[in-house]
CSV table of C-alpha atoms and ligand atoms in Angstrom, one decimal:
chain,number,residue,atom,x,y,z
A,1,MET,CA,-1.2,-3.7,-46.2
A,2,LYS,CA,1.9,-1.5,-46.3
A,3,ARG,CA,2.2,1.0,-49.1
A,4,GLN,CA,5.5,-0.7,-50.5
A,5,THR,CA,3.5,-3.8,-50.9
A,6,GLN,CA,0.2,-2.0,-52.6
A,7,LEU,CA,2.7,-0.5,-55.1
A,8,GLU,CA,4.4,-3.8,-55.8
A,9,LEU,CA,1.1,-5.5,-56.4
A,10,ALA,CA,-0.3,-2.4,-58.4
A,11,HIS,CA,2.7,-2.5,-60.8
A,12,VAL,CA,2.2,-6.3,-61.2
A,13,LEU,CA,-1.6,-5.7,-62.0
A,14,GLN,CA,-0.7,-2.9,-64.2
A,15,ALA,CA,1.6,-4.9,-66.5
A,16,HIS,CA,-0.9,-7.8,-66.6
A,17,VAL,CA,-3.5,-5.4,-67.9
A,18,ARG,CA,-0.9,-4.2,-70.5
A,19,ASN,CA,0.1,-7.6,-71.5
A,20,GLY,CA,-3.5,-9.3,-71.2
A,21,ALA,CA,-2.0,-11.5,-68.7
A,22,THR,CA,-2.2,-13.1,-65.3
A,23,ASP,CA,-0.2,-15.0,-62.6
A,24,LEU,CA,0.1,-18.6,-63.6
A,25,ALA,CA,0.6,-22.0,-61.7
A,26,PRO,CA,3.5,-24.0,-63.2
A,27,GLU,CA,1.1,-26.3,-64.5
A,28,VAL,CA,-2.4,-27.4,-64.3
A,29,PHE,CA,-3.9,-29.7,-61.5
A,30,ARG,CA,-6.5,-32.2,-61.3
A,31,ASN,CA,-8.5,-33.0,-58.4
A,32,PRO,CA,-10.8,-36.2,-57.9
A,33,VAL,CA,-14.4,-35.1,-57.7
A,34,ALA,CA,-14.7,-37.3,-54.4
A,35,ALA,CA,-13.0,-34.2,-53.0
A,36,TYR,CA,-16.5,-32.5,-52.9
A,37,SER,CA,-18.6,-35.6,-52.3
A,38,ASP,CA,-17.2,-38.3,-50.6
A,39,ALA,CA,-18.4,-38.9,-46.9
A,40,ALA,CA,-14.9,-40.6,-45.8
A,41,ARG,CA,-13.2,-37.5,-47.1
A,42,ALA,CA,-15.8,-35.2,-45.2
A,43,GLN,CA,-15.2,-37.1,-42.1
A,44,LEU,CA,-11.3,-36.5,-42.4
A,45,GLU,CA,-11.5,-32.9,-43.1
A,46,ARG,CA,-13.6,-32.5,-39.8
A,47,GLU,CA,-11.1,-34.3,-37.6
A,48,ARG,CA,-8.0,-33.0,-39.1
A,49,LEU,CA,-8.9,-29.5,-40.4
A,50,PHE,CA,-12.0,-28.4,-38.3
A,51,ARG,CA,-10.8,-30.0,-34.9
A,52,GLY,CA,-7.0,-29.8,-35.4
A,53,LEU,CA,-6.5,-26.3,-36.9
A,54,PRO,CA,-7.0,-22.8,-35.6
A,55,LEU,CA,-10.3,-21.5,-37.1
A,56,PHE,CA,-11.0,-17.8,-37.9
A,57,MET,CA,-14.1,-17.0,-35.8
A,58,GLY,CA,-15.0,-13.2,-36.7
A,59,MET,CA,-13.3,-10.1,-35.9
A,60,SER,CA,-13.0,-8.8,-32.5
A,61,CYS,CA,-15.5,-5.8,-32.6
A,62,ARG,CA,-18.3,-8.7,-32.6
A,63,LEU,CA,-17.3,-8.7,-28.8
A,64,SER,CA,-15.8,-5.6,-27.8
A,65,ASP,CA,-16.9,-5.3,-24.3
A,66,PRO,CA,-16.8,-7.3,-21.2
A,67,GLY,CA,-19.8,-9.9,-21.1
A,68,ASP,CA,-20.3,-9.9,-24.8
A,69,TYR,CA,-20.8,-13.4,-25.8
A,70,LEU,CA,-21.4,-15.5,-29.1
A,71,ALA,CA,-22.6,-19.0,-29.3
A,72,GLU,CA,-22.4,-21.2,-32.5
A,73,GLU,CA,-22.2,-24.6,-33.7
A,74,VAL,CA,-18.9,-25.1,-35.7
A,75,ALA,CA,-18.5,-28.6,-37.6
A,76,GLY,CA,-20.7,-30.4,-35.0
A,77,ILE,CA,-19.1,-28.8,-31.9
A,78,PRO,CA,-21.2,-26.1,-29.8
A,79,VAL,CA,-18.6,-23.5,-29.2
A,80,MET,CA,-19.0,-20.0,-27.2
A,81,LEU,CA,-17.2,-17.0,-27.1
A,82,VAL,CA,-16.7,-14.8,-24.4
A,83,ARG,CA,-15.1,-11.4,-23.6
A,84,GLY,CA,-13.9,-11.4,-19.7
A,85,ARG,CA,-14.2,-8.7,-17.4
A,86,ASP,CA,-10.3,-8.6,-17.7
A,87,GLY,CA,-10.7,-7.9,-21.3
A,88,MET,CA,-9.5,-11.3,-22.5
A,89,LEU,CA,-11.1,-13.3,-25.2
A,90,ARG,CA,-11.9,-16.8,-24.2
A,91,ALA,CA,-13.5,-19.8,-26.0
A,92,PHE,CA,-15.3,-22.7,-24.3
A,93,ALA,CA,-17.3,-25.7,-25.2
A,94,ASN,CA,-21.0,-24.7,-24.8
A,95,ILE,CA,-21.7,-27.6,-22.7
A,96,CYS,CA,-22.9,-27.6,-19.4
A,97,ARG,CA,-20.6,-29.7,-17.2
A,98,HIS,CA,-24.0,-31.0,-15.4
A,99,ARG,CA,-25.6,-32.9,-18.1
A,100,GLY,CA,-24.6,-31.2,-21.2
A,101,ALA,CA,-27.2,-28.5,-22.3
A,102,PRO,CA,-25.8,-25.4,-24.0
A,103,VAL,CA,-25.4,-22.5,-21.4
A,104,ALA,CA,-25.6,-19.9,-24.0
A,105,SER,CA,-27.6,-19.1,-27.0
A,106,GLY,CA,-27.1,-16.7,-30.0
A,107,CYS,CA,-25.3,-13.5,-29.0
A,108,GLY,CA,-25.6,-10.8,-26.5
A,109,LYS,CA,-24.2,-9.5,-23.1
A,110,ALA,CA,-24.2,-11.4,-20.0
A,111,ARG,CA,-22.9,-11.0,-16.5
A,112,ALA,CA,-22.8,-14.8,-16.1
A,113,PHE,CA,-24.2,-17.7,-17.8
A,114,SER,CA,-27.0,-19.7,-16.2
A,115,CYS,CA,-28.0,-23.3,-17.8
A,116,PRO,CA,-31.4,-23.4,-19.0
A,117,TYR,CA,-31.6,-26.9,-17.7
A,118,HIS,CA,-31.1,-26.8,-14.0
A,119,GLY,CA,-29.6,-23.7,-13.6
A,120,TRP,CA,-25.8,-24.2,-12.9
A,121,THR,CA,-24.2,-21.0,-13.4
A,122,TYR,CA,-20.9,-19.9,-14.9
A,123,ALA,CA,-19.0,-16.9,-14.4
A,124,LEU,CA,-17.3,-15.2,-17.7
A,125,ASP,CA,-14.3,-16.8,-17.0
A,126,GLY,CA,-15.9,-20.2,-17.4
A,127,LYS,CA,-15.5,-21.2,-13.8
A,128,LEU,CA,-18.5,-23.0,-12.1
A,129,ALA,CA,-20.0,-20.2,-10.0
A,130,GLY,CA,-23.3,-22.1,-8.6
A,131,ILE,CA,-25.2,-25.2,-8.3
A,132,PRO,CA,-28.7,-25.1,-7.2
A,133,GLU,CA,-29.7,-27.8,-4.5
A,134,LYS,CA,-25.7,-28.3,-4.2
A,135,ALA,CA,-26.4,-30.8,-1.1
A,136,SER,CA,-27.3,-33.3,-4.0
A,137,PHE,CA,-23.8,-33.2,-5.4
A,138,PRO,CA,-21.8,-34.0,-2.4
A,139,GLY,CA,-17.9,-34.0,-2.7
A,140,ILE,CA,-17.9,-32.2,-6.4
A,141,ASP,CA,-15.1,-30.0,-7.0
A,142,LYS,CA,-16.3,-26.8,-8.6
A,143,GLU,CA,-12.9,-26.0,-9.7
A,144,ALA,CA,-12.9,-29.0,-12.0
A,145,HIS,CA,-16.3,-28.5,-13.2
A,146,GLY,CA,-15.9,-25.0,-15.1
A,147,LEU,CA,-16.8,-24.9,-18.9
A,148,ILE,CA,-14.3,-26.7,-20.9
A,149,PRO,CA,-11.8,-24.0,-22.4
A,150,LEU,CA,-10.8,-24.1,-26.1
A,151,PRO,CA,-7.4,-22.5,-27.2
A,152,ALA,CA,-8.1,-19.2,-28.4
A,153,GLY,CA,-6.1,-16.1,-30.0
A,154,GLU,CA,-6.8,-12.6,-30.8
A,155,ARG,CA,-4.5,-10.2,-32.5
A,156,TYR,CA,-5.0,-7.5,-35.3
A,157,GLY,CA,-8.7,-7.6,-34.7
A,158,MET,CA,-9.2,-11.2,-35.5
A,159,ILE,CA,-10.3,-13.9,-33.2
A,160,PHE,CA,-9.4,-17.7,-33.9
A,161,VAL,CA,-10.2,-20.6,-31.9
A,162,CYS,CA,-9.0,-24.4,-31.9
A,163,LEU,CA,-12.0,-26.7,-31.3
A,164,SER,CA,-9.8,-29.4,-29.8
A,165,PRO,CA,-9.4,-28.7,-26.2
A,166,ALA,CA,-6.2,-30.9,-25.9
A,167,ARG,CA,-4.3,-28.4,-28.1
A,168,LEU,CA,-2.1,-25.7,-26.7
A,169,PRO,CA,-3.7,-23.4,-24.1
A,170,ALA,CA,-3.7,-20.2,-26.5
A,171,ILE,CA,-3.2,-19.9,-30.2
A,172,ASP,CA,0.2,-18.1,-31.6
A,173,VAL,CA,-1.9,-16.0,-34.2
A,174,ASP,CA,1.3,-14.5,-35.7
A,175,ALA,CA,2.8,-18.1,-36.2
A,176,HIS,CA,-0.7,-19.4,-37.5
A,177,LEU,CA,-0.7,-16.4,-40.0
A,178,ALA,CA,2.8,-17.3,-41.6
A,179,GLY,CA,3.6,-13.8,-42.5
A,180,LEU,CA,0.2,-12.4,-43.3
A,181,GLY,CA,0.1,-10.8,-39.7
A,182,GLU,CA,2.2,-7.6,-40.4
A,183,GLU,CA,0.0,-7.2,-43.6
A,184,PHE,CA,-3.4,-7.2,-41.4
A,185,GLY,CA,-1.9,-5.2,-38.9
A,186,ALA,CA,-1.2,-2.3,-41.4
A,187,TYR,CA,-5.0,-2.2,-42.1
A,188,GLY,CA,-6.1,-1.3,-38.6
A,189,PHE,CA,-8.8,-4.1,-38.4
A,190,GLU,CA,-8.8,-3.8,-34.7
A,191,HIS,CA,-10.3,-0.4,-35.2
A,192,TYR,CA,-13.1,-1.7,-37.4
A,193,SER,CA,-17.0,-2.0,-36.7
A,194,TYR,CA,-19.4,-4.9,-37.2
A,195,PHE,CA,-22.0,-4.0,-39.6
A,196,ALA,CA,-24.2,-7.1,-40.3
A,197,SER,CA,-23.9,-10.7,-41.1
A,198,GLN,CA,-25.8,-13.8,-42.2
A,199,THR,CA,-25.7,-17.3,-42.3
A,200,MET,CA,-26.6,-19.3,-45.1
A,201,THR,CA,-27.1,-23.2,-46.2
A,202,PRO,CA,-26.4,-23.6,-49.8
A,203,ALA,CA,-26.3,-27.2,-51.0
A,204,ILE,CA,-22.6,-27.2,-51.7
A,205,ASN,CA,-19.6,-28.6,-50.2
A,206,TRP,CA,-17.8,-26.1,-47.9
A,207,LYS,CA,-14.6,-26.2,-50.3
A,208,PHE,CA,-16.8,-25.1,-53.2
A,209,GLY,CA,-17.7,-21.9,-51.1
A,210,ILE,CA,-13.9,-21.1,-50.8
A,211,ASP,CA,-13.1,-22.3,-54.7
A,212,THR,CA,-15.6,-19.5,-55.9
A,213,PHE,CA,-13.3,-16.6,-54.4
A,214,LEU,CA,-10.1,-17.9,-55.7
A,215,GLU,CA,-9.9,-16.8,-59.3
A,216,ALA,CA,-11.3,-13.9,-61.7
A,217,TYR,CA,-11.6,-16.2,-64.6
A,218,HIS,CA,-15.1,-16.7,-64.2
A,219,LEU,CA,-16.2,-13.0,-63.8
A,220,PRO,CA,-17.0,-12.2,-67.4
A,221,ALA,CA,-19.2,-15.1,-67.8
A,222,LEU,CA,-20.9,-15.7,-64.6
A,223,HIS,CA,-21.0,-12.0,-63.2
A,224,ARG,CA,-21.6,-10.3,-66.3
A,225,ALA,CA,-24.2,-8.0,-64.7
A,226,THR,CA,-23.1,-7.8,-61.0
A,227,VAL,CA,-19.2,-7.7,-60.5
A,228,ALA,CA,-17.5,-7.8,-63.9
A,229,PRO,CA,-18.3,-4.2,-64.7
A,230,LEU,CA,-16.2,-3.3,-61.5
A,231,ILE,CA,-13.4,-6.1,-61.5
A,232,ARG,CA,-11.0,-7.1,-64.5
A,233,GLY,CA,-11.8,-10.7,-65.5
A,234,ASN,CA,-9.1,-13.4,-65.8
A,235,LEU,CA,-6.4,-11.0,-64.2
A,236,GLY,CA,-4.7,-11.4,-60.5
A,237,SER,CA,-1.7,-11.5,-58.4
A,238,PHE,CA,-1.0,-14.6,-56.4
A,239,ALA,CA,1.1,-15.1,-53.3
A,240,ALA,CA,1.3,-17.9,-50.9
A,241,PHE,CA,1.8,-17.6,-47.1
A,242,GLY,CA,2.4,-21.2,-45.6
A,243,ASP,CA,-1.2,-22.8,-46.0
A,244,HIS,CA,-2.9,-19.4,-46.5
A,245,CYS,CA,-2.6,-17.1,-49.5
A,246,ARG,CA,-3.3,-13.4,-50.9
A,247,LEU,CA,-5.0,-13.1,-54.3
A,248,THR,CA,-5.2,-9.3,-55.6
A,249,PHE,CA,-7.6,-8.7,-58.5
A,250,ALA,CA,-7.5,-5.1,-60.3
A,251,ARG,CA,-10.8,-2.9,-60.8
A,252,HIS,CA,-11.2,-1.3,-64.1
A,253,SER,CA,-10.8,1.9,-62.2
A,254,SER,CA,-7.3,0.8,-62.1
A,255,ALA,CA,-6.6,2.8,-65.4
A,256,ALA,CA,-6.5,5.9,-63.2
A,257,TRP,CA,-2.7,5.0,-62.6
A,258,ASP,CA,-1.8,5.1,-66.1
A,259,GLY,CA,0.3,8.1,-67.1
A,260,LYS,CA,1.1,9.0,-63.3
A,261,PRO,CA,4.2,8.4,-61.3
A,262,ASP,CA,3.5,5.7,-58.7
A,263,CYS,CA,4.1,8.2,-55.9
A,264,GLU,CA,0.8,9.7,-56.8
A,265,TRP,CA,-1.1,6.4,-56.9
A,266,ASP,CA,-4.0,5.6,-54.7
A,267,VAL,CA,-3.7,2.0,-54.8
A,268,LEU,CA,-6.5,0.3,-52.3
A,269,PRO,CA,-9.5,1.7,-54.0
A,270,HIS,CA,-8.7,0.2,-57.3
A,271,ILE,CA,-7.9,-3.4,-56.0
A,272,VAL,CA,-9.7,-6.2,-54.4
A,273,VAL,CA,-7.6,-8.3,-52.0
A,274,VAL,CA,-9.0,-11.8,-51.2
A,275,TYR,CA,-7.0,-13.5,-48.5
A,276,ARG,CA,-7.7,-17.1,-47.8
A,277,LEU,CA,-7.0,-18.3,-44.4
A,278,PHE,CA,-6.5,-22.1,-44.2
A,279,PRO,CA,-8.6,-24.1,-43.9
A,280,ASN,CA,-12.1,-22.4,-44.2
A,281,THR,CA,-12.1,-18.6,-44.5
A,282,ILE,CA,-12.1,-15.8,-47.1
A,283,VAL,CA,-11.2,-12.3,-46.0
A,284,VAL,CA,-11.9,-9.8,-48.7
A,285,PHE,CA,-10.5,-6.0,-48.3
A,286,GLN,CA,-12.6,-4.2,-50.9
A,287,SER,CA,-11.5,-0.7,-51.5
A,288,ASP,CA,-13.0,0.6,-48.0
A,289,HIS,CA,-14.1,-2.1,-46.0
A,290,LEU,CA,-13.7,-6.0,-45.1
A,291,GLU,CA,-16.0,-8.7,-45.8
A,292,THR,CA,-15.5,-12.1,-44.3
A,293,TRP,CA,-16.9,-15.8,-45.4
A,294,ARG,CA,-16.6,-18.7,-42.9
A,295,MET,CA,-17.2,-22.0,-44.6
A,296,LEU,CA,-18.2,-24.6,-42.6
A,297,PRO,CA,-19.0,-28.4,-43.6
A,298,GLY,CA,-22.6,-29.2,-43.2
A,299,GLU,CA,-24.1,-32.6,-42.0
A,300,THR,CA,-23.2,-34.3,-45.4
A,301,PRO,CA,-20.3,-33.4,-48.0
A,302,GLU,CA,-23.1,-31.7,-50.2
A,303,ARG,CA,-24.3,-29.2,-47.3
A,304,SER,CA,-22.5,-26.3,-46.1
A,305,VAL,CA,-23.1,-23.6,-43.4
A,306,ILE,CA,-21.7,-20.3,-44.6
A,307,GLU,CA,-21.4,-17.0,-42.5
A,308,PHE,CA,-21.1,-13.7,-44.6
A,309,ALA,CA,-20.0,-10.8,-42.5
A,310,LEU,CA,-19.4,-7.0,-43.2
A,311,TYR,CA,-17.2,-4.6,-41.3
A,312,SER,CA,-16.4,-0.9,-41.8
A,313,PRO,CA,-13.6,1.2,-40.6
A,314,GLU,CA,-16.0,3.2,-38.8
A,315,PRO,CA,-19.2,2.8,-37.2
A,316,ALA,CA,-22.4,3.3,-39.2
A,317,THR,CA,-24.0,6.1,-37.3
A,318,THR,CA,-25.9,8.0,-40.0
A,319,ASP,CA,-28.5,6.7,-42.6
A,320,LYS,CA,-26.2,7.9,-45.3
A,321,ALA,CA,-23.4,5.5,-44.0
A,322,ARG,CA,-25.8,2.8,-43.1
A,323,ALA,CA,-27.3,3.0,-46.7
A,324,TYR,CA,-23.7,2.9,-48.1
A,325,TRP,CA,-22.8,-0.2,-46.2
A,326,LYS,CA,-25.8,-1.8,-47.3
A,327,LYS,CA,-25.4,-1.3,-50.7
A,328,ASN,CA,-22.0,-3.1,-50.5
A,329,TYR,CA,-23.6,-5.8,-48.3
A,330,ASP,CA,-26.3,-6.5,-51.0
A,331,LEU,CA,-24.0,-6.6,-53.8
A,332,ALA,CA,-21.8,-9.1,-52.2
A,333,ILE,CA,-24.8,-11.4,-51.2
A,334,ARG,CA,-26.2,-10.9,-54.7
A,335,THR,CA,-23.2,-11.9,-56.5
A,336,VAL,CA,-22.1,-14.8,-54.4
A,337,LEU,CA,-25.4,-16.3,-53.3
A,338,ASN,CA,-27.5,-15.7,-56.4
A,339,GLU,CA,-24.8,-16.5,-58.9
A,340,ASP,CA,-21.7,-18.2,-57.4
A,341,PHE,CA,-23.6,-20.7,-55.0
A,342,ALA,CA,-26.6,-21.0,-57.3
A,343,LEU,CA,-24.4,-22.6,-60.0
A,344,GLY,CA,-22.4,-24.2,-57.4
A,345,GLU,CA,-25.6,-26.1,-56.3
A,346,ARG,CA,-26.0,-27.5,-59.9
A,347,MET,CA,-22.1,-28.4,-60.1
A,348,GLN,CA,-22.4,-30.3,-56.7
A,349,ARG,CA,-25.2,-32.3,-58.1
A,350,GLY,CA,-22.9,-33.3,-61.0
A,351,PHE,CA,-20.4,-34.2,-58.5
A,352,MET,CA,-22.7,-36.4,-56.6
A,353,SER,CA,-23.6,-38.1,-59.8
A,354,ALA,CA,-19.9,-39.5,-59.8
A,355,VAL,CA,-20.4,-39.4,-63.6
A,356,GLN,CA,-17.0,-37.2,-63.8
A,357,THR,CA,-14.2,-38.3,-61.6
A,358,GLU,CA,-11.9,-35.3,-61.9
A,359,VAL,CA,-12.2,-31.5,-62.2
A,360,VAL,CA,-9.1,-29.7,-63.6
A,361,TYR,CA,-7.8,-26.1,-62.5
A,362,GLY,CA,-6.0,-24.2,-65.0
A,363,ARG,CA,-2.7,-22.4,-65.1
A,364,ASN,CA,-4.7,-19.2,-64.8
A,365,GLU,CA,-6.1,-20.6,-61.1
A,366,PRO,CA,-3.0,-20.6,-59.0
A,367,ALA,CA,-4.8,-19.8,-55.7
A,368,LEU,CA,-7.1,-22.7,-56.6
A,369,ILE,CA,-4.6,-25.1,-57.1
A,370,HIS,CA,-2.5,-23.9,-53.9
A,371,PHE,CA,-5.6,-24.5,-52.0
A,372,HIS,CA,-6.3,-28.0,-52.9
A,373,GLN,CA,-2.7,-28.8,-52.9
A,374,ARG,CA,-2.3,-27.5,-49.2
A,375,LEU,CA,-5.5,-29.7,-48.4
A,376,HIS,CA,-4.2,-32.7,-49.7
A,377,ALA,CA,-0.8,-32.3,-47.6
A,378,ALA,CA,-2.8,-31.5,-44.4
A,379,LEU,CA,-5.0,-34.6,-45.0
A,380,GLY,CA,-2.4,-36.9,-46.3
A,381,VAL,CA,-4.5,-37.7,-49.4
A,382,SER,CA,-3.9,-37.3,-53.0
B,401,LIG,S1,-27.5,-29.6,-17.6
B,401,LIG,FE1,-26.9,-27.7,-17.1
B,401,LIG,S2,-27.8,-27.5,-15.2
B,401,LIG,FE2,-28.2,-29.3,-15.6
B,402,LIG,FE1,-17.8,-15.4,-58.0
């Protein structure tokens, strides 16, 4: 984030603190509970959002060297990411062209991929390299039996993939980010290091995973003992960037700005910046590091698969550095998993009961309203 933007946000937040105010949406917004519980809606989201749009997959440092790969299932589709010998990041359907076995598992470094079923081999660029007992496949065109490429894009240290092979060959990351690219560029995320990640499967709809980051209204009540002592409740500055948004919160420590000219303000240590990337990602810039949350739909509307990852500006090479990042990592997990998602699971049971038909988002929750309005527009639902 550029210094000028930091200062503009700091002034807005400081005024909100002074006035006991927060950014407001023009009006409240009502959302049918079915958005979180209906199987037809979940299917529509899989088709239009998860198979139709670029998805954030992680930071480039997860796959920094040629041969680095990562395989996972995203909304029911087996995907693999591979860094080629040419340094290019590629994505493929992780499906062998012989009879469909996954050719890669987990993550690691490979020189080539050998299918575990019958041993067909693929180069890092996805080309079919070898077929054991080749004489049994007369006339097979090797060129036409490489791994199926998926459109990918990499910029600002961030990786995006589209799960639909029919889409354009590459993703234009800048166009996708709708103005946020320059802001991400200023952080220097391409120099960040991977610290750790974990995948969790809470019994909540994936959108609730996003919702939980989109307002500070709940901090004083739900997070009384975890993050409320650090971050001001019910106070934030909201900005939309196309289908994405940025939400900025103030730490209590922002009182350090008071009584000083803004040329002396150190801004980033005193704010928390939450970026919501459409459709399913939360990127949190926390003072001095980066946390990402990828929310994916589970098998049914009330299940999700969520990946949390923490990235640090420098590699954690000492015990002291590791302990510091671990403390941050544990606080994020403790807050979100034990508090937000634990309550979310109980809310989800209420949604599934269909006793209540709507939820209401207040004017003090503009980022939440923007998210669900953009979803309605993308899905063609109301
Ligand atoms: S399924 Fe991969 S080699 Fe047969
Ligand atoms: Fe929360």
